[in-house]
Amino acid sequence: TRALPLLRDKIPSYLGINGPLSIKAHLSGTLERPKIRDVIVAGPFFGATEKNTSLTGDVDLSRSGAWKDAVVKGKVVINPVTLDRLRLVPFLQPALPAGLSADGPLSVAGELSGSLEDLEVHARVKAEASAVRFGEWLKKDKGLPAQLELNLRNRKDRLVLDTSELTLHNLKL
């Protein structure tokens, strides 16, 4: 944000950007209603000291120019990140129950598409190097491979969990 000071107030603090970002995109349309294609953003997010996050995709603001009407399609990879840092992201808070804890790094990858009011997300969370607990129901030690695949939809300010899968070592639930 030092190179573009006007962005400093636009980037939410919960993203914890801790160093330089690489940003590339193709713009078309008008300044009021742009289409942003082939976006690539990479850098140290969520308090990381080295690059840990990459975002790729397209953003179409041509309907009205407002973010609430934007249509997005993209991919995100965050590795590593802690659960505590993910809890700071407002739209993730409803999906992260209070009884869930993780001691150690997580790896998150996902695809998203749609408008903000009608967003579909497929996410994979890997936690091999973390101890994970969910109340008394789940206790996973560090070193045990674990992956959670989530299919989520945002429908009119409601988060809907579709068929999803938890894999612990070679056991699928």
PDB file of C-alpha atoms in Angstrom:
ATOM      1  CA  THR A   1       0.000   0.000   0.000  1.00  0.00           C
ATOM      2  CA  ARG A   2       3.018   2.320   0.129  1.00  0.00           C
ATOM      3  CA  ALA A   3       3.121   2.440  -3.691  1.00  0.00           C
ATOM      4  CA  LEU A   4      -0.611   3.242  -3.909  1.00  0.00           C
ATOM      5  CA  PRO A   5      -1.500   5.255  -0.775  1.00  0.00           C
ATOM      6  CA  LEU A   6      -5.150   5.604  -1.874  1.00  0.00           C
ATOM      7  CA  LEU A   7      -5.538   1.823  -1.284  1.00  0.00           C
ATOM      8  CA  ARG A   8      -4.312   2.043   2.314  1.00  0.00           C
ATOM      9  CA  ASP A   9      -7.784   2.852   3.696  1.00  0.00           C
ATOM     10  CA  LYS A  10      -9.553   0.415   1.342  1.00  0.00           C
ATOM     11  CA  ILE A  11      -7.816  -2.814   2.383  1.00  0.00           C
ATOM     12  CA  PRO A  12      -9.428  -4.367   5.488  1.00  0.00           C
ATOM     13  CA  SER A  13      -7.050  -4.705   8.443  1.00  0.00           C
ATOM     14  CA  TYR A  14      -8.170  -8.306   9.102  1.00  0.00           C
ATOM     15  CA  LEU A  15      -6.267  -9.353   5.956  1.00  0.00           C
ATOM     16  CA  GLY A  16      -3.048  -8.628   7.877  1.00  0.00           C
ATOM     17  CA  ILE A  17      -0.976  -7.688   4.826  1.00  0.00           C
ATOM     18  CA  ASN A  18       2.584  -7.643   6.058  1.00  0.00           C
ATOM     19  CA  GLY A  19       4.693  -6.869   3.024  1.00  0.00           C
ATOM     20  CA  PRO A  20       4.703  -6.141  -0.694  1.00  0.00           C
ATOM     21  CA  LEU A  21       1.932  -7.450  -2.926  1.00  0.00           C
ATOM     22  CA  SER A  22       2.195  -8.502  -6.537  1.00  0.00           C
ATOM     23  CA  ILE A  23      -0.925  -7.412  -8.446  1.00  0.00           C
ATOM     24  CA  LYS A  24      -1.704  -7.999 -12.115  1.00  0.00           C
ATOM     25  CA  ALA A  25      -5.033  -7.644 -13.977  1.00  0.00           C
ATOM     26  CA  HIS A  26      -6.634  -6.760 -17.313  1.00  0.00           C
ATOM     27  CA  LEU A  27      -9.242  -3.996 -17.166  1.00  0.00           C
ATOM     28  CA  SER A  28     -12.046  -3.283 -19.638  1.00  0.00           C
ATOM     29  CA  GLY A  29     -15.365  -1.462 -19.606  1.00  0.00           C
ATOM     30  CA  THR A  30     -15.632   1.958 -17.978  1.00  0.00           C
ATOM     31  CA  LEU A  31     -14.172   3.346 -14.761  1.00  0.00           C
ATOM     32  CA  GLU A  32     -17.676   3.373 -13.270  1.00  0.00           C
ATOM     33  CA  ARG A  33     -18.480  -0.212 -14.390  1.00  0.00           C
ATOM     34  CA  PRO A  34     -15.272  -2.157 -14.972  1.00  0.00           C
ATOM     35  CA  LYS A  35     -14.643  -5.774 -15.841  1.00  0.00           C
ATOM     36  CA  ILE A  36     -11.451  -6.997 -14.222  1.00  0.00           C
ATOM     37  CA  ARG A  37     -10.082 -10.174 -15.835  1.00  0.00           C
ATOM     38  CA  ASP A  38      -7.122 -12.400 -15.164  1.00  0.00           C
ATOM     39  CA  VAL A  39      -6.545 -10.956 -11.699  1.00  0.00           C
ATOM     40  CA  ILE A  40      -3.478 -12.284  -9.919  1.00  0.00           C
ATOM     41  CA  VAL A  41      -2.708 -11.097  -6.381  1.00  0.00           C
ATOM     42  CA  ALA A  42       0.046 -12.653  -4.289  1.00  0.00           C
ATOM     43  CA  GLY A  43       1.803 -11.725  -1.076  1.00  0.00           C
ATOM     44  CA  PRO A  44       2.060 -12.130   2.687  1.00  0.00           C
ATOM     45  CA  PHE A  45      -1.454 -12.036   4.169  1.00  0.00           C
ATOM     46  CA  PHE A  46      -2.785 -12.845   7.657  1.00  0.00           C
ATOM     47  CA  GLY A  47       0.345 -11.640   9.447  1.00  0.00           C
ATOM     48  CA  ALA A  48       2.752 -13.826   7.452  1.00  0.00           C
ATOM     49  CA  THR A  49       6.289 -12.567   6.881  1.00  0.00           C
ATOM     50  CA  GLU A  50       6.611 -14.321   3.500  1.00  0.00           C
ATOM     51  CA  LYS A  51       4.210 -14.839   0.596  1.00  0.00           C
ATOM     52  CA  ASN A  52       1.484 -17.240   1.761  1.00  0.00           C
ATOM     53  CA  THR A  53      -1.552 -16.218  -0.299  1.00  0.00           C
ATOM     54  CA  SER A  54      -2.458 -16.131  -3.969  1.00  0.00           C
ATOM     55  CA  LEU A  55      -5.751 -15.083  -5.543  1.00  0.00           C
ATOM     56  CA  THR A  56      -6.650 -15.531  -9.200  1.00  0.00           C
ATOM     57  CA  GLY A  57      -9.853 -14.849 -11.076  1.00  0.00           C
ATOM     58  CA  ASP A  58     -12.259 -12.352 -12.589  1.00  0.00           C
ATOM     59  CA  VAL A  59     -14.482  -9.613 -11.143  1.00  0.00           C
ATOM     60  CA  ASP A  60     -17.363  -8.161 -13.180  1.00  0.00           C
ATOM     61  CA  LEU A  61     -18.703  -4.839 -11.899  1.00  0.00           C
ATOM     62  CA  SER A  62     -20.413  -3.942 -15.184  1.00  0.00           C
ATOM     63  CA  ARG A  63     -23.988  -4.318 -13.862  1.00  0.00           C
ATOM     64  CA  SER A  64     -23.994  -1.285 -11.567  1.00  0.00           C
ATOM     65  CA  GLY A  65     -20.416  -0.622 -10.528  1.00  0.00           C
ATOM     66  CA  ALA A  66     -21.297  -1.550  -6.926  1.00  0.00           C
ATOM     67  CA  TRP A  67     -19.573  -4.406  -5.080  1.00  0.00           C
ATOM     68  CA  LYS A  68     -22.959  -5.744  -3.918  1.00  0.00           C
ATOM     69  CA  ASP A  69     -23.795  -6.463  -7.589  1.00  0.00           C
ATOM     70  CA  ALA A  70     -20.358  -7.767  -8.556  1.00  0.00           C
ATOM     71  CA  VAL A  71     -19.997 -11.242 -10.043  1.00  0.00           C
ATOM     72  CA  VAL A  72     -16.780 -13.054  -9.132  1.00  0.00           C
ATOM     73  CA  LYS A  73     -15.095 -16.241 -10.211  1.00  0.00           C
ATOM     74  CA  GLY A  74     -11.795 -17.177  -8.723  1.00  0.00           C
ATOM     75  CA  LYS A  75      -9.414 -19.327  -6.764  1.00  0.00           C
ATOM     76  CA  VAL A  76      -7.587 -18.694  -3.514  1.00  0.00           C
ATOM     77  CA  VAL A  77      -4.702 -20.540  -1.853  1.00  0.00           C
ATOM     78  CA  ILE A  78      -3.507 -19.668   1.661  1.00  0.00           C
ATOM     79  CA  ASN A  79      -0.622 -21.671   3.089  1.00  0.00           C
ATOM     80  CA  PRO A  80       0.103 -21.385   5.941  1.00  0.00           C
ATOM     81  CA  VAL A  81      -2.530 -19.618   8.028  1.00  0.00           C
ATOM     82  CA  THR A  82      -3.786 -20.108  11.573  1.00  0.00           C
ATOM     83  CA  LEU A  83      -7.387 -20.617  12.593  1.00  0.00           C
ATOM     84  CA  ASP A  84      -7.159 -17.554  14.844  1.00  0.00           C
ATOM     85  CA  ARG A  85      -6.287 -15.372  11.835  1.00  0.00           C
ATOM     86  CA  LEU A  86      -9.163 -16.857   9.781  1.00  0.00           C
ATOM     87  CA  ARG A  87     -11.596 -16.043  12.616  1.00  0.00           C
ATOM     88  CA  LEU A  88     -10.877 -12.338  12.011  1.00  0.00           C
ATOM     89  CA  VAL A  89     -12.482 -12.501   8.535  1.00  0.00           C
ATOM     90  CA  PRO A  90     -16.109 -11.348   9.032  1.00  0.00           C
ATOM     91  CA  PHE A  91     -17.757 -13.595   6.412  1.00  0.00           C
ATOM     92  CA  LEU A  92     -15.947 -16.686   7.768  1.00  0.00           C
ATOM     93  CA  GLN A  93     -17.043 -16.158  11.375  1.00  0.00           C
ATOM     94  CA  PRO A  94     -20.461 -17.877  10.998  1.00  0.00           C
ATOM     95  CA  ALA A  95     -18.752 -20.966   9.518  1.00  0.00           C
ATOM     96  CA  LEU A  96     -16.199 -21.349  12.340  1.00  0.00           C
ATOM     97  CA  PRO A  97     -17.861 -22.653  15.517  1.00  0.00           C
ATOM     98  CA  ALA A  98     -16.563 -21.457  18.894  1.00  0.00           C
ATOM     99  CA  GLY A  99     -15.777 -25.058  19.926  1.00  0.00           C
ATOM    100  CA  LEU A 100     -13.329 -25.480  17.031  1.00  0.00           C
ATOM    101  CA  SER A 101      -9.630 -24.957  17.801  1.00  0.00           C
ATOM    102  CA  ALA A 102      -6.385 -25.631  15.933  1.00  0.00           C
ATOM    103  CA  ASP A 103      -2.868 -25.460  17.271  1.00  0.00           C
ATOM    104  CA  GLY A 104      -0.578 -25.041  14.276  1.00  0.00           C
ATOM    105  CA  PRO A 105      -0.738 -24.068  10.612  1.00  0.00           C
ATOM    106  CA  LEU A 106      -3.555 -24.830   8.192  1.00  0.00           C
ATOM    107  CA  SER A 107      -3.585 -24.866   4.411  1.00  0.00           C
ATOM    108  CA  VAL A 108      -6.705 -23.487   2.673  1.00  0.00           C
ATOM    109  CA  ALA A 109      -7.574 -23.696  -1.029  1.00  0.00           C
ATOM    110  CA  GLY A 110     -10.858 -22.852  -2.630  1.00  0.00           C
ATOM    111  CA  GLU A 111     -12.880 -21.839  -5.643  1.00  0.00           C
ATOM    112  CA  LEU A 112     -15.695 -19.309  -5.560  1.00  0.00           C
ATOM    113  CA  SER A 113     -18.224 -18.058  -8.054  1.00  0.00           C
ATOM    114  CA  GLY A 114     -21.325 -15.899  -8.194  1.00  0.00           C
ATOM    115  CA  SER A 115     -22.509 -12.623  -6.752  1.00  0.00           C
ATOM    116  CA  LEU A 116     -21.896 -11.722  -3.119  1.00  0.00           C
ATOM    117  CA  GLU A 117     -25.563 -12.442  -2.328  1.00  0.00           C
ATOM    118  CA  ASP A 118     -25.516 -15.748  -4.226  1.00  0.00           C
ATOM    119  CA  LEU A 119     -21.957 -16.993  -3.770  1.00  0.00           C
ATOM    120  CA  GLU A 120     -20.901 -20.635  -4.099  1.00  0.00           C
ATOM    121  CA  VAL A 121     -17.659 -21.800  -2.483  1.00  0.00           C
ATOM    122  CA  HIS A 122     -15.804 -25.105  -2.605  1.00  0.00           C
ATOM    123  CA  ALA A 123     -12.991 -25.117  -0.035  1.00  0.00           C
ATOM    124  CA  ARG A 124     -10.382 -27.606   1.142  1.00  0.00           C
ATOM    125  CA  VAL A 125      -8.707 -27.193   4.507  1.00  0.00           C
ATOM    126  CA  LYS A 126      -5.699 -29.371   5.309  1.00  0.00           C
ATOM    127  CA  ALA A 127      -4.418 -29.725   8.852  1.00  0.00           C
ATOM    128  CA  GLU A 128      -1.637 -32.310   8.951  1.00  0.00           C
ATOM    129  CA  ALA A 129       0.768 -30.155  10.993  1.00  0.00           C
ATOM    130  CA  SER A 130      -1.942 -28.996  13.430  1.00  0.00           C
ATOM    131  CA  ALA A 131      -3.646 -30.423  16.462  1.00  0.00           C
ATOM    132  CA  VAL A 132      -7.384 -29.869  15.925  1.00  0.00           C
ATOM    133  CA  ARG A 133     -10.245 -30.101  18.411  1.00  0.00           C
ATOM    134  CA  PHE A 134     -13.966 -29.705  18.036  1.00  0.00           C
ATOM    135  CA  GLY A 135     -15.463 -29.983  21.492  1.00  0.00           C
ATOM    136  CA  GLU A 136     -15.442 -33.599  22.654  1.00  0.00           C
ATOM    137  CA  TRP A 137     -16.413 -34.861  19.209  1.00  0.00           C
ATOM    138  CA  LEU A 138     -13.031 -34.546  17.443  1.00  0.00           C
ATOM    139  CA  LYS A 139      -9.438 -34.629  18.742  1.00  0.00           C
ATOM    140  CA  LYS A 140      -6.783 -34.821  16.011  1.00  0.00           C
ATOM    141  CA  ASP A 141      -3.091 -34.891  16.903  1.00  0.00           C
ATOM    142  CA  LYS A 142      -0.313 -33.130  14.957  1.00  0.00           C
ATOM    143  CA  GLY A 143       1.114 -35.287  12.183  1.00  0.00           C
ATOM    144  CA  LEU A 144      -2.144 -37.128  11.415  1.00  0.00           C
ATOM    145  CA  PRO A 145      -3.332 -36.210   7.898  1.00  0.00           C
ATOM    146  CA  ALA A 146      -6.708 -34.500   7.887  1.00  0.00           C
ATOM    147  CA  GLN A 147      -8.703 -32.682   5.223  1.00  0.00           C
ATOM    148  CA  LEU A 148     -12.088 -30.983   5.308  1.00  0.00           C
ATOM    149  CA  GLU A 149     -13.878 -30.355   2.002  1.00  0.00           C
ATOM    150  CA  LEU A 150     -16.690 -27.858   2.253  1.00  0.00           C
ATOM    151  CA  ASN A 151     -19.368 -26.861  -0.234  1.00  0.00           C
ATOM    152  CA  LEU A 152     -20.977 -23.626   0.910  1.00  0.00           C
ATOM    153  CA  ARG A 153     -23.562 -21.284  -0.552  1.00  0.00           C
ATOM    154  CA  ASN A 154     -24.457 -17.807   0.594  1.00  0.00           C
ATOM    155  CA  ARG A 155     -28.173 -17.279   0.014  1.00  0.00           C
ATOM    156  CA  LYS A 156     -29.631 -13.930   1.047  1.00  0.00           C
ATOM    157  CA  ASP A 157     -27.316 -13.492   4.065  1.00  0.00           C
ATOM    158  CA  ARG A 158     -27.622 -17.175   5.097  1.00  0.00           C
ATOM    159  CA  LEU A 159     -24.691 -19.543   4.922  1.00  0.00           C
ATOM    160  CA  VAL A 160     -25.836 -22.970   3.654  1.00  0.00           C
ATOM    161  CA  LEU A 161     -23.591 -26.025   4.046  1.00  0.00           C
ATOM    162  CA  ASP A 162     -24.043 -28.520   1.222  1.00  0.00           C
ATOM    163  CA  THR A 163     -22.613 -32.045   1.074  1.00  0.00           C
ATOM    164  CA  SER A 164     -19.147 -31.887   2.591  1.00  0.00           C
ATOM    165  CA  GLU A 165     -16.511 -34.418   3.650  1.00  0.00           C
ATOM    166  CA  LEU A 166     -14.027 -34.861   6.490  1.00  0.00           C
ATOM    167  CA  THR A 167     -11.064 -37.208   5.947  1.00  0.00           C
ATOM    168  CA  LEU A 168      -8.883 -38.311   8.860  1.00  0.00           C
ATOM    169  CA  HIS A 169      -5.891 -40.286   7.619  1.00  0.00           C
ATOM    170  CA  ASN A 170      -7.790 -42.731   5.326  1.00  0.00           C
ATOM    171  CA  LEU A 171     -11.214 -42.576   7.048  1.00  0.00           C
ATOM    172  CA  LYS A 172     -13.838 -40.514   5.221  1.00  0.00           C
ATOM    173  CA  LEU A 173     -16.772 -39.107   7.189  1.00  0.00           C
TER     174      LEU A 173
END
